[in-house]
Every structure is written in C-alpha cells, then in structure tokens.
Short mmCIF file of C-alpha atoms in Angstrom, two decimals:
data_model
loop_
_atom_site.label_atom_id
_atom_site.label_comp_id
_atom_site.label_asym_id
_atom_site.label_seq_id
_atom_site.Cartn_x
_atom_site.Cartn_y
_atom_site.Cartn_z
CA MET A 1265 22.97 -3.96 -61.15
CA HIS A 1266 24.88 -5.26 -64.13
CA ASP A 1267 28.00 -7.37 -64.36
CA ALA A 1268 30.44 -5.01 -66.08
CA ARG A 1269 32.03 -7.90 -67.98
CA VAL A 1270 28.67 -8.88 -69.47
CA LEU A 1271 27.96 -5.35 -70.71
CA ILE A 1272 31.45 -5.07 -72.19
CA ASP A 1273 31.14 -8.44 -73.91
CA MET A 1274 27.76 -7.38 -75.34
CA GLY A 1275 29.37 -4.18 -76.63
CA GLU A 1276 27.23 -2.27 -79.10
CA ASP A 1277 24.28 -4.59 -78.48
CA ALA A 1278 24.16 -3.33 -74.87
CA VAL A 1279 24.38 0.25 -76.15
CA ARG A 1280 21.52 -0.38 -78.58
CA ARG A 1281 19.27 -2.09 -76.03
CA LEU A 1282 19.76 0.59 -73.38
CA ALA A 1283 19.10 3.28 -75.99
CA ARG A 1284 15.59 1.78 -76.36
CA ARG A 1285 14.84 3.06 -72.87
CA GLY A 1286 16.55 6.43 -73.39
CA TYR A 1287 19.84 5.63 -71.66
CA THR A 1288 23.19 6.34 -73.35
CA LEU A 1289 25.79 3.81 -72.25
CA ASP A 1290 29.34 5.19 -72.25
CA LEU A 1291 30.98 1.92 -73.18
CA SER A 1292 34.50 3.38 -73.37
CA SER A 1293 34.31 4.70 -69.78
CA LEU A 1294 33.04 1.35 -68.57
CA GLU A 1295 35.81 -0.51 -70.41
CA SER A 1296 38.43 1.88 -69.03
CA LEU A 1297 37.28 1.43 -65.44
CA GLN A 1298 37.11 -2.34 -65.79
CA SER A 1299 40.61 -2.41 -67.33
CA ARG A 1300 42.03 -0.22 -64.55
CA ARG A 1301 40.37 -2.44 -61.96
CA ASN A 1302 41.81 -5.61 -63.51
CA LYS A 1303 45.31 -4.12 -63.73
CA SER A 1304 45.13 -2.96 -60.11
CA ILE A 1305 44.08 -6.45 -58.98
CA GLN A 1306 46.89 -8.03 -61.00
CA SER A 1307 49.44 -5.57 -59.62
CA GLY A 1308 48.31 -6.25 -56.06
CA ASP A 1309 48.55 -10.00 -56.58
CA GLU A 1310 52.09 -9.66 -57.96
CA LEU A 1311 53.18 -7.45 -55.07
CA ARG A 1312 51.75 -9.84 -52.48
CA SER A 1313 53.51 -12.73 -54.18
CA GLU A 1314 56.81 -10.86 -54.12
CA SER A 1315 56.26 -9.87 -50.49
CA LYS A 1316 55.71 -13.51 -49.57
CA ARG A 1317 58.89 -14.49 -51.42
CA ILE A 1318 60.93 -11.79 -49.63
CA ALA A 1319 59.51 -12.87 -46.24
CA GLN A 1320 60.69 -16.41 -46.89
CA GLU A 1321 64.10 -15.13 -47.95
CA VAL A 1322 64.38 -13.10 -44.75
CA GLN A 1323 63.73 -16.24 -42.70
CA GLN A 1324 66.24 -18.31 -44.64
CA THR A 1325 68.94 -15.60 -44.50
CA ALA A 1326 68.40 -15.04 -40.78
CA LYS A 1327 68.74 -18.78 -40.10
CA ALA A 1328 71.99 -18.79 -42.06
CA GLY A 1329 73.29 -15.84 -39.99
CA GLY A 1330 73.35 -13.45 -42.97
CA ASP A 1331 72.59 -9.72 -43.10
CA ILE A 1332 68.84 -9.16 -43.50
CA SER A 1333 68.74 -5.36 -43.25
CA THR A 1334 68.44 -4.82 -47.01
CA LEU A 1335 65.79 -7.53 -47.29
CA LYS A 1336 63.77 -6.02 -44.43
CA GLU A 1337 63.84 -2.61 -46.13
CA THR A 1338 62.64 -4.23 -49.35
CA ALA A 1339 59.85 -5.97 -47.42
CA ARG A 1340 58.82 -2.65 -45.83
CA LYS A 1341 58.64 -0.93 -49.21
CA LEU A 1342 56.61 -3.79 -50.64
CA LYS A 1343 54.06 -3.55 -47.82
CA GLU A 1344 53.72 0.18 -48.47
CA GLN A 1345 53.20 -0.48 -52.18
CA ILE A 1346 50.59 -3.12 -51.36
CA ARG A 1347 48.67 -0.65 -49.16
CA GLU A 1348 48.77 1.98 -51.90
CA THR A 1349 47.65 -0.53 -54.53
CA GLU A 1350 44.80 -1.80 -52.38
CA ALA A 1351 43.66 1.77 -51.72
CA GLU A 1352 43.77 2.50 -55.44
CA GLN A 1353 41.90 -0.71 -56.17
CA GLU A 1354 39.21 0.29 -53.67
CA ARG A 1355 38.85 3.74 -55.28
CA ILE A 1356 38.52 2.24 -58.75
CA GLN A 1357 36.02 -0.37 -57.54
CA GLN A 1358 33.91 2.34 -55.88
CA GLU A 1359 33.93 4.41 -59.08
CA LEU A 1360 32.95 1.35 -61.13
CA THR A 1361 30.19 0.40 -58.68
CA GLU A 1362 28.79 3.94 -58.67
CA LEU A 1363 28.63 3.87 -62.47
CA LEU A 1364 26.99 0.44 -62.57
CA LEU A 1365 24.37 1.52 -60.00
CA THR A 1366 23.15 4.22 -62.40
CA ILE A 1367 22.75 1.95 -65.45
CA PRO A 1368 19.15 0.69 -65.83
CA ASN A 1369 18.22 -2.86 -66.63
CA LEU A 1370 18.28 -4.04 -70.23
CA PRO A 1371 14.73 -4.07 -71.64
CA ALA A 1372 13.43 -7.40 -72.85
CA ASP A 1373 13.13 -7.85 -76.60
CA GLU A 1374 9.37 -8.33 -76.29
CA ALA A 1375 8.95 -4.85 -74.75
CA PRO A 1376 7.64 -2.61 -77.57
CA ASP A 1377 9.54 0.48 -78.69
CA GLY A 1378 8.48 3.84 -77.28
CA ASP A 1379 8.91 6.03 -74.21
CA SER A 1380 5.40 6.63 -72.84
CA GLU A 1381 2.08 4.93 -72.07
CA GLU A 1382 0.93 5.76 -75.60
CA PHE A 1383 3.22 3.01 -76.90
CA ALA A 1384 1.93 0.29 -74.55
CA VAL A 1385 0.55 -2.75 -76.36
CA GLU A 1386 -2.79 -4.09 -75.19
CA GLN A 1387 -2.83 -7.83 -74.51
CA ARG A 1388 -6.44 -8.39 -73.47
CA ARG A 1389 -9.57 -6.86 -71.98
CA VAL A 1390 -11.55 -8.58 -69.26
CA GLY A 1391 -15.09 -7.63 -68.30
CA THR A 1392 -17.37 -5.01 -69.82
CA PRO A 1393 -17.20 -1.41 -68.59
CA PRO A 1394 -20.54 -0.59 -66.95
CA ALA A 1395 -23.09 1.40 -68.93
CA PHE A 1396 -25.02 3.92 -66.85
CA SER A 1397 -28.41 5.50 -67.49
CA PHE A 1398 -27.13 8.54 -65.57
CA GLU A 1399 -24.00 10.67 -65.51
CA PRO A 1400 -21.53 8.69 -63.36
CA LYS A 1401 -19.78 10.51 -60.54
CA ASP A 1402 -16.12 10.20 -59.71
CA HIS A 1403 -15.08 8.53 -56.45
CA VAL A 1404 -14.35 11.87 -54.78
CA ASP A 1405 -17.88 13.22 -55.30
CA LEU A 1406 -19.39 9.86 -54.38
CA GLY A 1407 -17.29 9.38 -51.25
CA GLU A 1408 -17.69 12.91 -49.96
CA ALA A 1409 -21.44 12.90 -50.58
CA MET A 1410 -21.66 9.68 -48.57
CA GLY A 1411 -19.38 11.05 -45.87
CA ILE A 1412 -16.96 8.12 -46.17
CA LEU A 1413 -14.09 10.12 -47.73
CA ASP A 1414 -12.79 13.36 -46.22
CA PHE A 1415 -10.07 15.12 -48.17
CA GLY A 1416 -10.64 18.49 -46.50
CA ARG A 1417 -9.75 17.29 -43.02
CA ALA A 1418 -6.84 15.27 -44.43
CA THR A 1419 -5.45 18.48 -45.89
CA LYS A 1420 -5.87 20.15 -42.50
CA LEU A 1421 -3.82 17.37 -40.93
CA SER A 1422 -1.07 16.89 -43.49
CA GLY A 1423 -1.56 19.12 -46.52
CA PRO A 1424 -2.71 18.08 -50.00
CA ARG A 1425 -2.63 14.53 -51.39
CA PHE A 1426 -3.63 12.74 -48.23
CA SER A 1427 -6.98 11.22 -47.35
CA VAL A 1428 -9.15 10.32 -44.37
CA LEU A 1429 -11.55 7.38 -44.71
CA ARG A 1430 -14.46 7.35 -42.30
CA GLY A 1431 -16.96 4.75 -41.14
CA VAL A 1432 -17.89 2.46 -44.01
CA GLY A 1433 -15.01 3.92 -46.05
CA ALA A 1434 -12.45 2.78 -43.46
CA ALA A 1435 -14.17 -0.60 -43.18
CA LEU A 1436 -14.09 -0.99 -46.97
CA GLU A 1437 -10.37 -0.21 -47.01
CA ARG A 1438 -9.76 -2.88 -44.38
CA ALA A 1439 -11.98 -5.40 -46.16
CA LEU A 1440 -10.15 -4.97 -49.47
CA ALA A 1441 -6.77 -5.54 -47.84
CA THR A 1442 -8.03 -8.66 -46.08
CA LEU A 1443 -9.61 -10.01 -49.27
CA PHE A 1444 -6.34 -9.59 -51.18
CA LEU A 1445 -4.25 -11.17 -48.44
CA ASP A 1446 -6.64 -14.11 -48.20
CA LEU A 1447 -6.48 -14.65 -51.96
CA HIS A 1448 -2.69 -14.55 -52.04
CA THR A 1449 -2.05 -16.67 -48.96
CA ARG A 1450 -4.87 -19.22 -49.24
CA ARG A 1451 -5.22 -19.56 -53.01
CA HIS A 1452 -1.93 -18.37 -54.53
CA GLY A 1453 0.61 -19.76 -52.06
CA TYR A 1454 2.27 -16.57 -50.77
CA VAL A 1455 3.58 -16.26 -47.23
CA GLU A 1456 2.31 -13.14 -45.47
CA HIS A 1457 4.87 -10.90 -43.76
CA SER A 1458 4.72 -7.88 -41.47
CA VAL A 1459 7.74 -5.73 -42.34
CA PRO A 1460 9.32 -2.42 -41.26
CA PHE A 1461 8.13 0.72 -43.02
CA LEU A 1462 11.54 2.35 -42.42
CA VAL A 1463 14.56 0.82 -44.16
CA SER A 1464 18.26 1.59 -44.62
CA ARG A 1465 20.07 3.12 -47.57
CA LYS A 1466 21.57 -0.28 -48.39
CA THR A 1467 18.10 -1.83 -48.51
CA MET A 1468 16.81 0.89 -50.85
CA THR A 1469 19.87 0.42 -53.06
CA GLY A 1470 19.32 -3.34 -53.25
CA THR A 1471 16.02 -3.01 -55.12
CA GLY A 1472 17.08 -0.02 -57.22
CA GLN A 1473 15.34 2.95 -55.56
CA LEU A 1474 18.74 4.42 -54.73
CA PRO A 1475 20.75 6.22 -55.85
CA LYS A 1476 18.63 7.34 -58.82
CA PHE A 1477 15.28 8.07 -57.15
CA GLU A 1478 16.24 9.65 -53.84
CA GLU A 1479 14.12 12.74 -54.54
CA ASP A 1480 11.01 10.54 -54.68
CA LEU A 1481 11.59 9.15 -51.19
CA PHE A 1482 10.76 10.40 -47.72
CA LYS A 1483 13.90 10.36 -45.59
CA THR A 1484 14.26 10.45 -41.81
CA GLY A 1485 16.73 9.18 -39.26
CA VAL A 1486 17.15 7.25 -36.04
CA ALA A 1487 20.25 8.10 -33.98
CA ASP A 1488 23.12 7.94 -36.47
CA ARG A 1489 21.24 6.03 -39.19
CA ASP A 1490 19.66 7.37 -42.37
CA LEU A 1491 16.31 5.67 -42.89
CA PHE A 1492 13.74 5.91 -45.68
CA LEU A 1493 9.99 5.36 -45.64
CA ILE A 1494 9.23 2.53 -48.04
CA PRO A 1495 7.60 3.43 -51.41
CA THR A 1496 6.32 -0.16 -51.64
CA ALA A 1497 6.64 -3.42 -49.70
CA GLU A 1498 8.73 -4.71 -52.61
CA VAL A 1499 11.71 -3.09 -50.89
CA PRO A 1500 11.68 -4.89 -47.52
CA LEU A 1501 10.22 -8.12 -48.90
CA THR A 1502 12.86 -8.57 -51.59
CA ASN A 1503 15.69 -7.56 -49.30
CA LEU A 1504 14.71 -10.15 -46.69
CA TYR A 1505 17.03 -12.43 -48.66
CA ALA A 1506 19.82 -9.90 -49.29
CA ASP A 1507 23.32 -11.41 -49.02
CA GLU A 1508 21.86 -14.92 -48.74
CA ILE A 1509 22.02 -18.04 -50.89
CA ILE A 1510 18.61 -19.67 -51.32
CA PRO A 1511 18.78 -23.42 -51.99
CA PRO A 1512 17.27 -24.26 -55.41
CA THR A 1513 14.87 -26.68 -53.70
CA GLU A 1514 13.27 -23.72 -51.85
CA LEU A 1515 12.53 -21.78 -55.04
CA PRO A 1516 10.34 -20.10 -55.97
CA VAL A 1517 9.89 -18.02 -52.81
CA ALA A 1518 6.52 -16.22 -52.71
CA LEU A 1519 6.02 -13.30 -50.29
CA THR A 1520 3.22 -10.84 -49.65
CA ALA A 1521 2.59 -7.94 -47.25
CA HIS A 1522 0.03 -5.23 -46.60
CA THR A 1523 1.81 -1.96 -45.83
CA GLN A 1524 1.51 1.75 -46.00
CA CYS A 1525 3.57 3.21 -48.86
CA PHE A 1526 5.12 6.67 -49.03
CA ARG A 1527 6.07 8.61 -52.16
CA SER A 1528 6.86 12.26 -52.62
CA GLU A 1529 5.86 11.98 -56.30
CA ALA A 1530 8.54 14.53 -57.21
CA GLY A 1531 8.04 15.69 -60.76
CA SER A 1532 4.36 14.73 -61.03
CA TYR A 1533 3.43 18.44 -61.28
CA GLY A 1534 -0.23 18.22 -60.43
CA ARG A 1535 -1.13 15.03 -62.29
CA ASP A 1536 -3.91 13.01 -60.60
CA THR A 1537 -3.83 15.14 -57.46
CA ARG A 1538 -7.60 14.80 -57.02
CA GLY A 1539 -8.78 11.88 -54.95
CA LEU A 1540 -7.14 8.54 -54.26
CA ILE A 1541 -5.20 7.99 -57.48
CA ARG A 1542 -1.83 9.53 -56.61
CA GLN A 1543 -1.18 10.22 -52.93
CA HIS A 1544 1.85 10.71 -50.69
CA GLN A 1545 0.68 7.91 -48.39
CA PHE A 1546 -1.38 4.93 -49.49
CA ALA A 1547 -2.00 1.31 -48.50
CA LYS A 1548 -1.08 -1.58 -50.78
CA VAL A 1549 -0.81 -5.35 -50.81
CA GLU A 1550 2.40 -6.34 -52.59
CA MET A 1551 3.55 -9.62 -54.13
CA VAL A 1552 7.21 -10.67 -54.51
CA ARG A 1553 8.58 -13.87 -56.04
CA ILE A 1554 12.22 -14.99 -56.06
CA ALA A 1555 13.11 -17.67 -58.57
CA ALA A 1556 15.84 -19.34 -60.58
CA PRO A 1557 16.64 -17.21 -63.65
CA ASP A 1558 15.09 -19.72 -66.05
CA GLN A 1559 11.85 -19.68 -64.00
CA ALA A 1560 11.35 -15.91 -64.06
CA SER A 1561 9.14 -15.62 -67.15
CA ALA A 1562 6.73 -18.32 -65.96
CA GLU A 1563 6.65 -16.83 -62.46
CA MET A 1564 5.80 -13.43 -63.90
CA GLU A 1565 2.81 -14.88 -65.78
CA LYS A 1566 1.62 -16.49 -62.53
CA MET A 1567 1.85 -13.16 -60.72
CA VAL A 1568 -0.16 -11.40 -63.43
CA SER A 1569 -2.90 -14.00 -62.98
CA HIS A 1570 -2.82 -13.43 -59.21
CA ALA A 1571 -3.31 -9.68 -59.64
CA GLU A 1572 -6.09 -10.33 -62.15
CA ALA A 1573 -7.81 -12.64 -59.64
CA CYS A 1574 -8.20 -9.67 -57.28
CA LEU A 1575 -9.94 -7.61 -59.96
CA LYS A 1576 -12.17 -10.52 -60.99
CA GLU A 1577 -13.27 -11.07 -57.38
CA LEU A 1578 -14.47 -7.45 -57.35
CA ASP A 1579 -16.28 -7.66 -60.73
CA LEU A 1580 -14.12 -4.86 -62.13
CA ALA A 1581 -13.55 -4.34 -65.84
CA TYR A 1582 -9.87 -4.05 -66.71
CA ARG A 1583 -7.25 -4.62 -69.36
CA VAL A 1584 -3.64 -5.85 -69.48
CA VAL A 1585 -0.94 -4.01 -71.45
CA THR A 1586 2.79 -4.48 -72.05
CA LEU A 1587 4.74 -1.31 -71.30
CA ALA A 1588 7.09 0.15 -73.88
CA ALA A 1589 10.83 -0.22 -73.28
CA GLY A 1590 11.27 3.49 -72.55
CA ASP A 1591 8.36 3.53 -70.08
CA THR A 1592 9.57 0.51 -68.10
CA GLY A 1593 10.89 1.11 -64.58
CA PHE A 1594 14.62 1.45 -63.91
CA SER A 1595 15.11 -2.05 -62.48
CA ALA A 1596 12.67 -3.96 -64.69
CA GLN A 1597 13.32 -5.70 -67.97
CA LEU A 1598 9.65 -6.27 -68.75
CA THR A 1599 6.45 -4.90 -67.20
CA TYR A 1600 2.77 -5.70 -67.61
CA ASP A 1601 0.32 -3.07 -66.38
CA LEU A 1602 -3.19 -3.96 -65.29
CA GLU A 1603 -5.48 -0.99 -65.94
CA VAL A 1604 -8.92 -0.72 -64.37
CA TRP A 1605 -11.83 1.12 -65.98
CA LEU A 1606 -12.73 4.43 -64.31
CA PRO A 1607 -16.16 5.59 -65.51
CA SER A 1608 -15.60 9.20 -64.44
CA GLN A 1609 -12.61 9.42 -66.79
CA ALA A 1610 -14.02 7.06 -69.43
CA THR A 1611 -10.67 5.34 -69.68
CA TYR A 1612 -8.50 2.59 -68.22
CA ARG A 1613 -6.05 3.63 -65.50
CA GLU A 1614 -3.09 1.67 -64.08
CA ILE A 1615 -3.88 -0.24 -60.91
CA SER A 1616 -1.10 -2.84 -60.85
CA SER A 1617 2.34 -3.20 -62.40
CA VAL A 1618 3.93 -6.64 -62.55
CA SER A 1619 7.63 -6.59 -63.41
CA ASP A 1620 10.31 -9.14 -64.21
CA PHE A 1621 13.68 -7.85 -63.00
CA GLY A 1622 15.73 -10.82 -64.18
CA THR A 1623 18.87 -11.00 -62.02
CA PHE A 1624 19.22 -7.19 -61.82
CA GLN A 1625 18.01 -6.85 -58.21
CA GLY A 1626 19.54 -10.18 -57.23
CA ARG A 1627 22.98 -8.93 -58.19
CA ARG A 1628 22.50 -5.56 -56.45
CA ALA A 1629 21.20 -7.08 -53.22
CA GLY A 1630 23.37 -10.21 -53.20
CA ILE A 1631 20.35 -12.54 -53.45
CA ARG A 1632 21.69 -15.78 -54.86
CA THR A 1633 20.84 -19.39 -55.51
CA ARG A 1634 22.95 -22.20 -56.98
CA ASP A 1635 23.15 -23.32 -60.61
CA GLU A 1636 23.16 -26.92 -61.82
CA ASN A 1637 26.85 -27.18 -60.91
CA GLY A 1638 26.29 -25.91 -57.37
CA LYS A 1639 27.92 -22.54 -58.12
CA PRO A 1640 26.35 -19.45 -56.48
CA THR A 1641 24.53 -17.30 -59.04
CA PRO A 1642 22.20 -14.27 -58.76
CA ALA A 1643 18.53 -15.17 -58.36
CA ALA A 1644 15.73 -13.61 -60.39
CA THR A 1645 13.09 -11.41 -58.76
CA ILE A 1646 9.54 -10.55 -59.79
CA ASN A 1647 7.13 -8.20 -58.06
CA GLY A 1648 3.69 -6.73 -58.52
CA SER A 1649 0.84 -4.92 -56.83
CA GLY A 1650 -1.92 -7.14 -55.62
CA LEU A 1651 -3.52 -4.52 -55.23
CA PRO A 1652 -3.25 -0.87 -54.10
CA ILE A 1653 -6.15 -0.25 -51.74
CA GLY A 1654 -6.97 3.37 -52.60
CA ARG A 1655 -7.11 2.94 -56.36
CA THR A 1656 -9.13 -0.25 -55.98
CA LEU A 1657 -11.56 1.47 -53.62
CA ALA A 1658 -11.97 4.27 -56.17
CA ALA A 1659 -12.71 1.75 -58.93
CA VAL A 1660 -15.22 -0.16 -56.77
CA LEU A 1661 -17.10 3.03 -55.93
CA GLU A 1662 -17.16 4.23 -59.53
CA GLN A 1663 -17.95 0.98 -61.36
CA HIS A 1664 -20.59 -0.18 -58.86
CA GLN A 1665 -22.37 3.14 -58.24
CA GLN A 1666 -26.15 3.27 -58.61
CA ALA A 1667 -28.55 5.95 -59.85
CA ASP A 1668 -29.72 6.77 -56.31
CA GLY A 1669 -26.17 7.59 -55.17
CA SER A 1670 -25.61 4.27 -53.40
CA VAL A 1671 -22.93 1.69 -54.21
CA LEU A 1672 -23.74 -2.00 -54.64
CA LEU A 1673 -20.66 -3.88 -53.41
CA PRO A 1674 -19.39 -7.10 -55.01
CA GLU A 1675 -20.40 -10.36 -53.34
CA SER A 1676 -16.78 -11.18 -52.40
CA LEU A 1677 -16.75 -8.32 -49.86
CA VAL A 1678 -19.95 -9.24 -48.06
CA LYS A 1679 -18.33 -11.84 -45.80
CA TYR A 1680 -15.80 -9.21 -44.64
CA LEU A 1681 -18.29 -6.34 -44.23
CA GLY A 1682 -21.58 -8.03 -43.39
CA TYR A 1683 -23.55 -5.88 -45.86
CA ARG A 1684 -23.95 -5.51 -49.64
CA ARG A 1685 -24.80 -1.87 -50.17
CA ILE A 1686 -23.48 1.52 -49.07
CA LYS A 1687 -26.46 3.84 -49.10
CA ALA A 1688 -26.25 7.39 -50.38
CA ASP A 1689 -26.01 8.67 -46.81
CA GLY A 1690 -22.95 6.44 -46.14
CA THR A 1691 -24.70 3.91 -43.94
CA PRO A 1692 -24.56 0.17 -44.65
CA SER A 1693 -27.46 -1.87 -45.88
CA GLU A 1694 -27.82 -5.65 -46.14
CA GLU A 1695 -30.20 -5.45 -49.11
#
C-alpha cells in the first residue's frame, strides 16, 4: 500500500509511472480525500482543545461558587461535535484506505515497457536445451505411460486440473521438495517453517491478494471467521511479522516453507489446462526475505541465485528474464522470471518468479524496522518460488527422457530416491 502523501508529492510522475502498468491514478480524488482527512483531524484536535479548556473553566467556576450550567451545556455540545467529527474522520479514513488498497505498486524504472510476456527482456540463458534423436513426449504422455501420473482418477475425485501422483511419481515429488528445502536451509540460510494453509482476510490483504484478487482465491470459513486457502506460502510467511518492528540487527530475515497452494485461476480460460503446468492445487517451496529498504535490490539478486541453484542441481536448461512493467504483479515493483525449457513445447516456460516489493507489503501489513535515527519505518519484502514441485517434475521428466521411454534422473536426486532411472514401466532402477 502507498503513503498517500508520497503519491501526492510525486504528482504527475506517479500518474506516469502507474500508467506504465495500465493503471490510471485519479490524483484529484486522492488529493481531495487526503485534504478532507487532514481538515477532519485538525477540526477534531481544535474541538478537543476547546473541550479541555471548557472543562478547566467548569472546575474553576464551580470552585468559585459561580453558575456552571451554561458551561456544562457548552461542554456537552462540544463532546457531541467531537463524536461526530471522529465518526466523519473514520469514514474518510476508510474511504482513503480502500482507494489506496486498489492502487498497484509503482514499477521500477528498470522494468521494460509493455504489458505482456512478449515484452520481457532476456538477461541470460543457462544450460543447453537437450537435443533428442526421437520425438520427445510431453510429461503427461510420459507420466501416464509409466503409470506415475494419473489425471483421469484425479478428475474423478475433484474435477479437472488436479493430479494424482503414484509410486515413483509421488516419491519424486517428495524428493524434489526435500532437495529444495535442504538447499535453502543448509546452503542459502533460510529458516524452514510449517505454516497454516488457511489464513484470514487481514493476512491476505497484507500481502496484496485482497481486495483485488478475491475471485482467484478459494474461500471457506470456521465458525464466524472468513478464511482463505493460501495461493502461495508467501502469504503466511510474510505476515508472520505483520504489525511488528524487526530490529535492524536481525535483518535480513530469510524464511522458507513447503506448502500446498490453491488457486482458482479465474480468467485463465483453458490456458495450460493439460498436465501439471496450471492446476488448482499444487505443491511449492517458497522463499521470503525481509530487509531494510536499501538492502532490497541486493537481497533480490541473492534470491534469484537461490532459485537458479535449484535448477542447476537438476541439470535443467533455463533462462532469466525481466518482466515488463505492465506484466508485473500488483504488489511488485520489479520481477525476474526464471523460465525452464520444455521440449514438448520447444520453448521456455515460467517456473519461478522472484519479486521485489519495496516497502509496499511492509506498509500494508505493518511490517517495520527502524531507520538510522531509530524511527520506525516500513521494511522491504522480497519473495520467490524455489521451486514449484509440479512444474519442476514436468521439466525433469521432459528434459531427461530417453529413447526407450525411461527417464534418467539427475544425480542430486539419487540420495533422496536411492535410484537413478525410472524405467518405461514406472519401476525404479539403480542403473
């Protein structure tokens, strides 16, 4: 969330920057609300000051034996005016907050212009996409032929865009999650957490999923509480520090978690509905870092390297791109996408997004630290996928498939699985 005063001070520059991401800032409405709020606060302060003065006069007059009836009536009227002013101030503040909650983050200057993935700028490619002497299969055909993926029975259980992993498939899913957690906790310095999958409306608002993206969320309830299934562990991990002040000496904070994630994917209209690429429920290992504002850029680069480490451990070819301003998420000011090569599609597909939110989420969620003068100030937040299990599993199957229908697994997974190859019939082999 923005500080209204900052946007107003920026003026047309704020309008211009938000226009880069397709948002039209109504600066006059924002200025009007802020002015009304300030006047209401000033009026309330003046009334309370007058009320205090009258109360003192009542005491002095009463001690002197004078008539205080007129003064008491004045005091009563002042209290009524104060209540009305405070109610009006609350209404204006709510209106201002509701407006600010709908304004996306300002895109960073280094984010290229554009509003879709076509305008992303490639930063680097790592690894060489495999060349096959045969027509490569996609992960669905591979997995179903092996008997390790079962989309038909998943549909029977829950409808389309769910999956069942069986035998070696389930073991591979577990091994990937453990590999990623080990990398992040043992090599990269993150602290692993086990967090709730159901969170409150306030928690969803803190990281920016609400109010704008409610249609993309699965909602339920417990007793008299509205609860939402998390779309990513970013939500509970970041909000662990909501309404807290983190001492500068404890920054940066580095958190990770392996969770199930739930997304309705409203508006996707059939895109990527085949296989593991875009599902309603999927497993993911998430990374979150909380830092001082001037540390955010460096912390983001670290997180990108941590996500890349996961792909390198699996011998997967990938590339890194900078998303265009108009294709950057609501809360982010800058996003790098890591895209893994999928042979069946002969293209790179997004497998991890690493985003710098600046102080946007910190201000929304009340996550603060202290500046050099000891004054509380919003902290910066950074998050990224490290990595989604389903998409990674799909890439492993596709990039490491063999002519005989088997899959030769990367060495890094052997210590978790105990075997190197998944044979064409879905059974493991140590060879």
